[in-house]
Short mmCIF file of C-alpha atoms in Angstrom, two decimals:
data_model
loop_
_atom_site.label_atom_id
_atom_site.label_comp_id
_atom_site.label_asym_id
_atom_site.label_seq_id
_atom_site.Cartn_x
_atom_site.Cartn_y
_atom_site.Cartn_z
CA MET R 128 -12.72 -23.24 1.90
CA GLU R 129 -12.87 -27.35 1.64
CA ALA R 130 -13.65 -28.22 4.70
CA LEU R 131 -16.75 -26.64 4.04
CA PHE R 132 -16.55 -27.65 0.28
CA PRO R 133 -14.34 -30.94 -0.76
CA GLU R 134 -16.03 -30.80 -4.29
CA LEU R 135 -14.10 -27.70 -4.58
CA THR R 136 -10.35 -29.94 -3.87
CA PRO R 137 -10.13 -30.90 -7.30
CA PHE R 138 -10.54 -26.99 -9.10
CA ARG R 139 -7.91 -25.78 -6.66
CA ARG R 140 -5.12 -23.80 -8.37
CA ASP R 141 -2.49 -20.96 -7.52
CA THR R 142 -2.37 -17.36 -7.97
CA ILE R 143 0.06 -14.59 -7.54
CA ARG R 144 -1.92 -11.31 -6.31
CA LEU R 145 0.73 -8.07 -7.59
CA HIS R 146 -0.55 -5.47 -5.60
CA PRO R 147 0.54 -2.84 -7.41
CA ARG R 148 0.47 0.41 -5.62
CA PRO R 149 2.36 3.76 -7.27
CA GLY R 150 6.06 4.18 -7.08
CA ARG R 151 9.61 4.41 -8.92
CA PRO R 152 10.44 1.13 -10.56
CA SER R 153 13.76 0.96 -12.62
CA PRO R 154 14.00 -1.58 -15.29
CA HIS R 155 15.93 -4.66 -12.77
CA ASP R 156 12.71 -4.14 -10.64
CA SER R 157 9.34 -5.89 -11.01
CA SER R 158 6.60 -3.61 -11.96
CA VAL R 159 3.37 -2.91 -13.80
CA GLY R 160 3.62 -0.20 -15.68
CA GLY R 161 7.05 0.52 -15.18
CA PRO R 162 10.30 0.97 -17.63
CA LEU R 163 11.14 -2.47 -19.09
CA LEU R 164 14.83 -3.98 -19.18
CA TRP R 165 14.72 -3.35 -23.06
CA PRO R 166 17.38 -3.61 -24.70
CA ALA R 167 18.91 -0.60 -26.47
CA GLU R 168 20.16 -2.31 -29.78
CA GLU R 169 16.27 -3.93 -29.82
CA ILE R 170 13.71 -2.54 -32.00
CA TRP R 171 11.01 -0.60 -29.32
CA PRO R 172 7.63 -2.99 -30.91
CA VAL R 173 5.05 -0.88 -32.88
CA CYS R 174 1.41 -2.19 -33.48
CA ARG R 175 0.56 -1.55 -37.14
CA GLN R 176 -3.15 -2.60 -37.00
CA GLU R 177 -6.50 -0.91 -37.47
CA HIS R 178 -6.96 1.43 -34.57
CA TYR R 179 -10.59 2.08 -33.78
CA LEU R 180 -10.62 5.52 -31.36
CA ARG R 181 -13.54 8.12 -30.87
CA THR R 182 -13.71 12.02 -31.07
CA PHE R 183 -14.91 14.32 -28.63
CA SER R 184 -17.76 14.95 -30.92
CA GLY R 185 -18.59 11.30 -30.81
CA GLU R 186 -17.59 10.23 -33.76
CA ARG R 187 -16.13 6.91 -34.70
CA TYR R 188 -13.11 6.29 -37.09
CA TYR R 189 -10.26 4.22 -37.59
CA ASP R 190 -6.66 5.07 -37.21
CA GLU R 191 -3.73 2.86 -39.55
CA SER R 192 -0.77 4.44 -38.05
CA GLU R 193 2.44 3.08 -35.91
CA VAL R 194 1.76 3.09 -31.90
CA TYR R 195 4.23 2.24 -29.86
CA LEU R 196 3.77 -0.70 -27.68
CA VAL R 197 3.54 0.88 -23.72
CA PRO R 198 4.91 -1.09 -20.61
CA ILE R 199 2.23 -3.44 -18.49
CA VAL R 200 3.96 -5.99 -16.21
CA GLN R 201 7.84 -6.87 -16.18
CA ILE R 202 8.39 -9.66 -13.24
CA HIS R 203 12.31 -10.69 -12.47
CA ARG R 204 11.93 -14.72 -11.78
CA LYS R 205 13.88 -13.76 -8.39
CA ASP R 206 10.81 -11.81 -7.34
CA VAL R 207 7.68 -14.58 -8.60
CA PRO R 208 9.95 -17.87 -8.80
CA ALA R 209 6.48 -19.46 -9.09
CA LEU R 210 6.13 -18.51 -12.41
CA PRO R 211 6.35 -21.83 -14.90
CA PHE R 212 9.40 -19.51 -16.77
CA PRO R 213 10.54 -20.53 -19.64
CA GLU R 214 13.89 -22.47 -20.21
CA GLY R 215 16.59 -19.91 -19.99
CA ARG R 216 14.40 -17.03 -19.91
CA ASP R 217 14.05 -15.25 -16.26
CA LEU R 218 12.31 -11.99 -17.32
CA LEU R 219 8.69 -11.75 -18.66
CA GLN R 220 7.86 -8.33 -19.98
CA VAL R 221 3.92 -7.75 -21.45
CA MET R 222 3.39 -4.68 -23.12
CA TRP R 223 -0.06 -3.33 -25.43
CA CYS R 224 -0.75 -1.26 -27.86
CA PRO R 225 -3.16 1.43 -25.83
CA PHE R 226 -5.93 1.92 -28.66
CA GLN R 227 -8.91 -0.20 -29.64
CA HIS R 228 -8.68 -2.52 -31.86
CA VAL R 229 -11.36 -4.10 -34.16
CA GLY R 230 -13.46 -7.10 -32.88
CA LEU R 231 -12.67 -7.09 -29.19
CA TYR R 232 -12.26 -3.07 -28.66
CA CYS R 233 -10.16 -3.33 -26.18
CA PRO R 234 -6.24 -2.91 -26.14
CA GLU R 235 -3.62 -5.41 -28.08
CA PRO R 236 -1.27 -6.88 -25.88
CA ARG R 237 2.15 -8.84 -26.52
CA VAL R 238 3.96 -10.70 -24.55
CA PHE R 239 7.92 -10.90 -24.32
CA TRP R 240 10.15 -13.66 -22.64
CA ARG R 241 13.96 -12.62 -22.21
CA ASP R 242 17.45 -13.61 -20.46
CA SER R 243 17.51 -10.53 -18.21
CA ARG R 244 21.54 -11.33 -18.31
CA THR R 245 21.83 -10.36 -22.12
CA VAL R 246 20.23 -7.16 -21.74
CA GLU R 247 23.77 -4.71 -21.48
CA HIS R 248 21.74 -1.14 -22.75
CA VAL R 249 18.62 -0.15 -21.82
CA ALA R 250 17.05 1.29 -24.11
CA GLU R 251 13.96 4.66 -23.00
CA ALA R 252 10.98 3.79 -24.08
CA PRO R 253 9.56 6.21 -26.32
CA SER R 254 6.21 8.55 -25.41
CA PRO R 255 3.02 7.00 -25.86
CA ASP R 256 1.10 7.94 -28.75
CA GLU R 257 -0.26 11.60 -28.31
CA ASN R 258 -4.07 10.86 -29.21
CA ALA R 259 -4.20 7.33 -26.87
CA PRO R 260 -6.56 6.80 -24.33
CA GLU R 261 -5.30 7.53 -21.09
CA GLN R 262 -7.09 5.41 -19.48
CA HIS R 263 -5.13 2.49 -21.12
CA ILE R 264 -1.41 3.40 -20.36
CA PRO R 265 -1.03 2.38 -16.23
CA ARG R 266 0.60 4.90 -13.60
CA PRO R 267 4.25 2.85 -13.24
CA CYS R 268 4.39 0.67 -9.92
CA VAL R 269 5.99 -1.25 -7.66
CA ILE R 270 4.19 -4.64 -7.17
CA HIS R 271 4.18 -6.41 -4.06
CA PRO R 272 3.61 -10.42 -5.06
CA GLU R 273 1.57 -12.74 -2.87
CA THR R 274 0.52 -15.91 -4.09
CA VAL R 275 -2.78 -17.50 -2.68
CA GLN R 276 -5.70 -20.35 -3.93
CA GLU R 277 -8.75 -19.10 -5.21
CA TYR R 278 -11.11 -21.09 -6.73
CA PRO R 279 -13.19 -21.21 -9.53
CA SER R 280 -16.73 -18.88 -9.97
CA GLN R 281 -17.90 -18.42 -13.89
CA ASP R 282 -15.08 -21.47 -14.56
CA LEU R 283 -16.97 -23.46 -11.93
CA PRO R 284 -18.88 -26.58 -14.17
CA LYS R 285 -22.90 -25.97 -13.68
CA GLU R 286 -23.35 -29.49 -12.37
CA ILE R 287 -21.10 -28.51 -9.53
CA LYS R 288 -22.19 -25.60 -8.84
CA ASN R 289 -26.22 -27.24 -8.63
CA ALA R 290 -24.94 -29.28 -6.35
CA LEU R 291 -23.45 -27.11 -4.14
CA ARG R 292 -26.11 -23.84 -4.43
CA ASN R 293 -27.78 -24.59 -0.84
CA ARG R 294 -24.35 -24.64 1.07
CA PHE R 295 -23.46 -21.97 -0.83
CA GLU R 296 -26.53 -19.88 0.07
CA LYS R 297 -26.72 -21.52 3.26
CA ILE R 298 -23.02 -19.53 4.64
CA GLU R 299 -23.79 -16.40 2.45
CA GLU R 300 -27.22 -16.29 4.96
CA GLU R 301 -25.33 -17.51 8.06
CA LYS R 302 -21.94 -15.25 7.55
CA GLY R 303 -22.93 -12.83 5.22
CA TRP R 304 -19.89 -14.26 1.82
CA SER R 305 -21.21 -14.80 -0.91
CA TYR R 306 -19.27 -17.25 -2.66
CA HIS R 307 -19.19 -15.44 -6.53
CA TYR R 308 -17.19 -11.98 -4.53
CA HIS R 309 -16.32 -13.29 -1.64
CA LEU R 310 -14.74 -16.70 -1.49
CA SER R 311 -13.66 -18.16 -5.53
CA GLU R 312 -11.68 -16.04 -7.79
CA VAL R 313 -9.26 -13.34 -6.57
CA PRO R 314 -9.71 -9.84 -8.29
CA GLY R 315 -6.65 -7.07 -9.56
CA ILE R 316 -4.16 -8.18 -11.42
CA LYS R 317 -2.68 -11.44 -10.78
CA LEU R 318 -0.57 -14.27 -12.66
CA GLY R 319 -1.85 -17.93 -12.93
CA GLY R 320 -5.14 -18.96 -11.62
CA TYR R 321 -8.64 -18.27 -13.41
CA PRO R 322 -9.55 -14.88 -15.34
CA GLY R 323 -11.34 -13.15 -13.10
CA TRP R 324 -13.99 -12.89 -15.99
CA THR R 325 -16.63 -10.44 -16.07
CA GLN R 326 -18.78 -12.23 -18.65
CA ASP R 327 -18.93 -16.14 -19.41
CA PRO R 328 -15.71 -17.65 -19.82
CA LEU R 329 -14.10 -18.03 -23.28
CA TRP R 330 -11.11 -19.21 -23.18
CA PRO R 331 -8.76 -20.10 -26.06
CA GLU R 332 -6.88 -22.43 -27.94
CA CYS R 333 -3.71 -22.75 -29.86
CA GLN R 334 -4.20 -22.56 -33.31
CA TRP R 335 -1.14 -24.59 -33.66
CA CYS R 336 -2.09 -27.78 -31.34
CA GLU R 337 -5.53 -26.70 -30.64
CA ARG R 338 -5.34 -27.74 -27.01
CA GLN R 339 -7.20 -25.04 -24.27
CA MET R 340 -4.37 -22.49 -23.40
CA GLU R 341 -3.52 -21.52 -19.96
CA HIS R 342 -4.17 -18.04 -18.31
CA LEU R 343 -0.91 -16.54 -17.76
CA LEU R 344 -2.10 -12.92 -17.08
CA THR R 345 -5.20 -11.13 -16.17
CA VAL R 346 -4.90 -6.93 -16.02
CA SER R 347 -7.93 -5.11 -14.56
CA SER R 348 -9.10 -1.75 -13.97
CA TRP R 349 -9.68 -2.26 -10.02
CA GLU R 350 -8.60 -4.58 -7.48
CA TYR R 351 -11.84 -5.09 -5.91
CA ASP R 352 -14.88 -3.41 -6.15
CA GLY R 353 -18.23 -2.29 -4.45
CA GLU R 354 -18.24 -6.32 -2.61
CA SER R 355 -15.15 -8.20 -3.19
CA TRP R 356 -12.70 -5.43 -1.26
CA ARG R 357 -14.92 -7.39 2.55
CA THR R 358 -12.21 -10.62 1.74
CA TRP R 359 -9.73 -9.23 -0.63
CA LEU R 360 -8.78 -5.63 0.32
CA PRO R 361 -5.37 -6.49 2.50
CA ALA R 362 -5.00 -5.72 5.80
CA GLU R 363 -2.50 -3.08 5.07
CA ASP R 364 -4.92 -1.12 3.38
CA ARG R 365 -7.76 -0.77 6.04
CA GLU R 366 -8.79 2.50 7.47
CA THR R 367 -9.93 0.27 11.20
CA ASP R 368 -9.19 -2.95 13.06
CA SER R 369 -12.41 -3.70 12.56
CA GLY R 370 -12.33 -3.61 8.85
CA GLU R 371 -15.45 -2.70 8.31
CA GLU R 372 -15.32 1.45 7.06
CA GLY R 373 -15.93 0.78 3.97
CA TRP R 374 -14.05 0.31 1.00
CA ARG R 375 -15.08 3.87 -0.23
CA ALA R 376 -12.73 5.46 1.36
CA HIS R 377 -10.25 4.13 -1.10
CA TRP R 378 -12.11 4.73 -4.14
CA ASN R 379 -9.91 6.08 -6.47
CA LYS R 380 -6.73 6.24 -4.22
CA ASP R 381 -3.86 3.33 -4.04
CA ALA R 382 -5.36 0.36 -3.47
CA HIS R 383 -7.88 0.01 -5.19
CA SER R 384 -6.95 1.50 -8.94
CA PRO R 385 -3.35 1.98 -8.45
CA THR R 386 -2.65 1.61 -12.02
CA GLY R 387 -5.38 4.33 -12.49
CA MET R 388 -6.57 2.65 -15.85
CA THR R 389 -10.24 1.64 -16.54
CA LEU R 390 -10.28 -1.12 -19.18
CA GLY R 391 -13.94 -0.34 -20.86
CA ASP R 392 -16.49 -0.44 -18.04
CA ALA R 393 -14.22 -1.33 -15.22
CA GLY R 394 -13.62 -4.51 -17.30
CA GLY R 395 -10.26 -7.23 -17.72
CA VAL R 396 -7.64 -8.10 -20.64
CA TYR R 397 -7.07 -11.90 -19.97
CA ILE R 398 -3.62 -13.07 -21.58
CA PHE R 399 -3.48 -16.68 -22.24
CA GLU R 400 -0.67 -18.69 -23.54
CA CYS R 401 0.14 -22.71 -24.77
CA ARG R 402 2.85 -24.13 -22.46
CA SER R 403 2.68 -27.34 -24.66
CA CYS R 404 4.09 -25.76 -27.72
CA PRO R 405 7.33 -24.56 -27.66
CA GLU R 406 6.94 -21.12 -29.33
CA ARG R 407 4.96 -20.56 -26.22
CA PRO R 408 2.33 -18.60 -28.71
CA MET R 409 -0.29 -16.36 -27.18
CA ASP R 410 -4.10 -14.80 -27.00
CA TYR R 411 -6.52 -12.31 -25.53
CA ARG R 412 -9.61 -11.87 -24.21
CA PHE R 413 -11.60 -8.50 -22.50
CA ASP R 414 -15.05 -8.60 -21.18
CA CYS R 415 -16.37 -5.81 -18.93
CA SER R 416 -19.77 -4.82 -17.20
#
């Protein structure tokens, strides 16, 4: 990439693709949607915010009952050592309330960092709320972390994008590779790197130090789409040696949508944190097509 487009060098970032696949992870495993190594003596977190619901008749209303959070991602440092864990912590746990919330109209995530060595007795997760949208509750998946380099698409500065436009168009004409779909940001559920924006970027600022937060995690509906599969679908998931038998063979199957989630119109939730503040405050964004 940088041999073709040296202007992109300053924008290179490492990202960690999680490659979730349906499985039976334990609380001691890194996972997406799997059981958490949550201490039995610690109260399971709940959401008390207003919840936005849609009935079968199409009516919309708000519900303010307590809702147990559901597991989204758990990462042990031994599985992803490149992730910058806070000092004294070796376990990242991300949960969210599966209902839509007023404002962004998506699940509301929370981030927990802990020392796994202090967990002696593991809590059993409460059942999700019976009215929670099923498409916001991931199927349990094991993960297969892979560190790759990526470059910004939506976050590429306008002046750089304009300077490279002709060369982007030339390589697309000659090779069939679109910079946006095939050569820039990694799709799917990932740690670090660039958010997988569908719309224009909207990076949050820390309310304490007013610095731009850093991208921690993208939770997406799909692992790839009708274009990005050409470069981002793993070789192990392709059906022929040439890889040219279409991605539709995997539609709604393990490689394409392993978690079974659909966030809005195949969008994503982007989770950010401030690593400048000791408490690591977090924020999140959501967008879709």
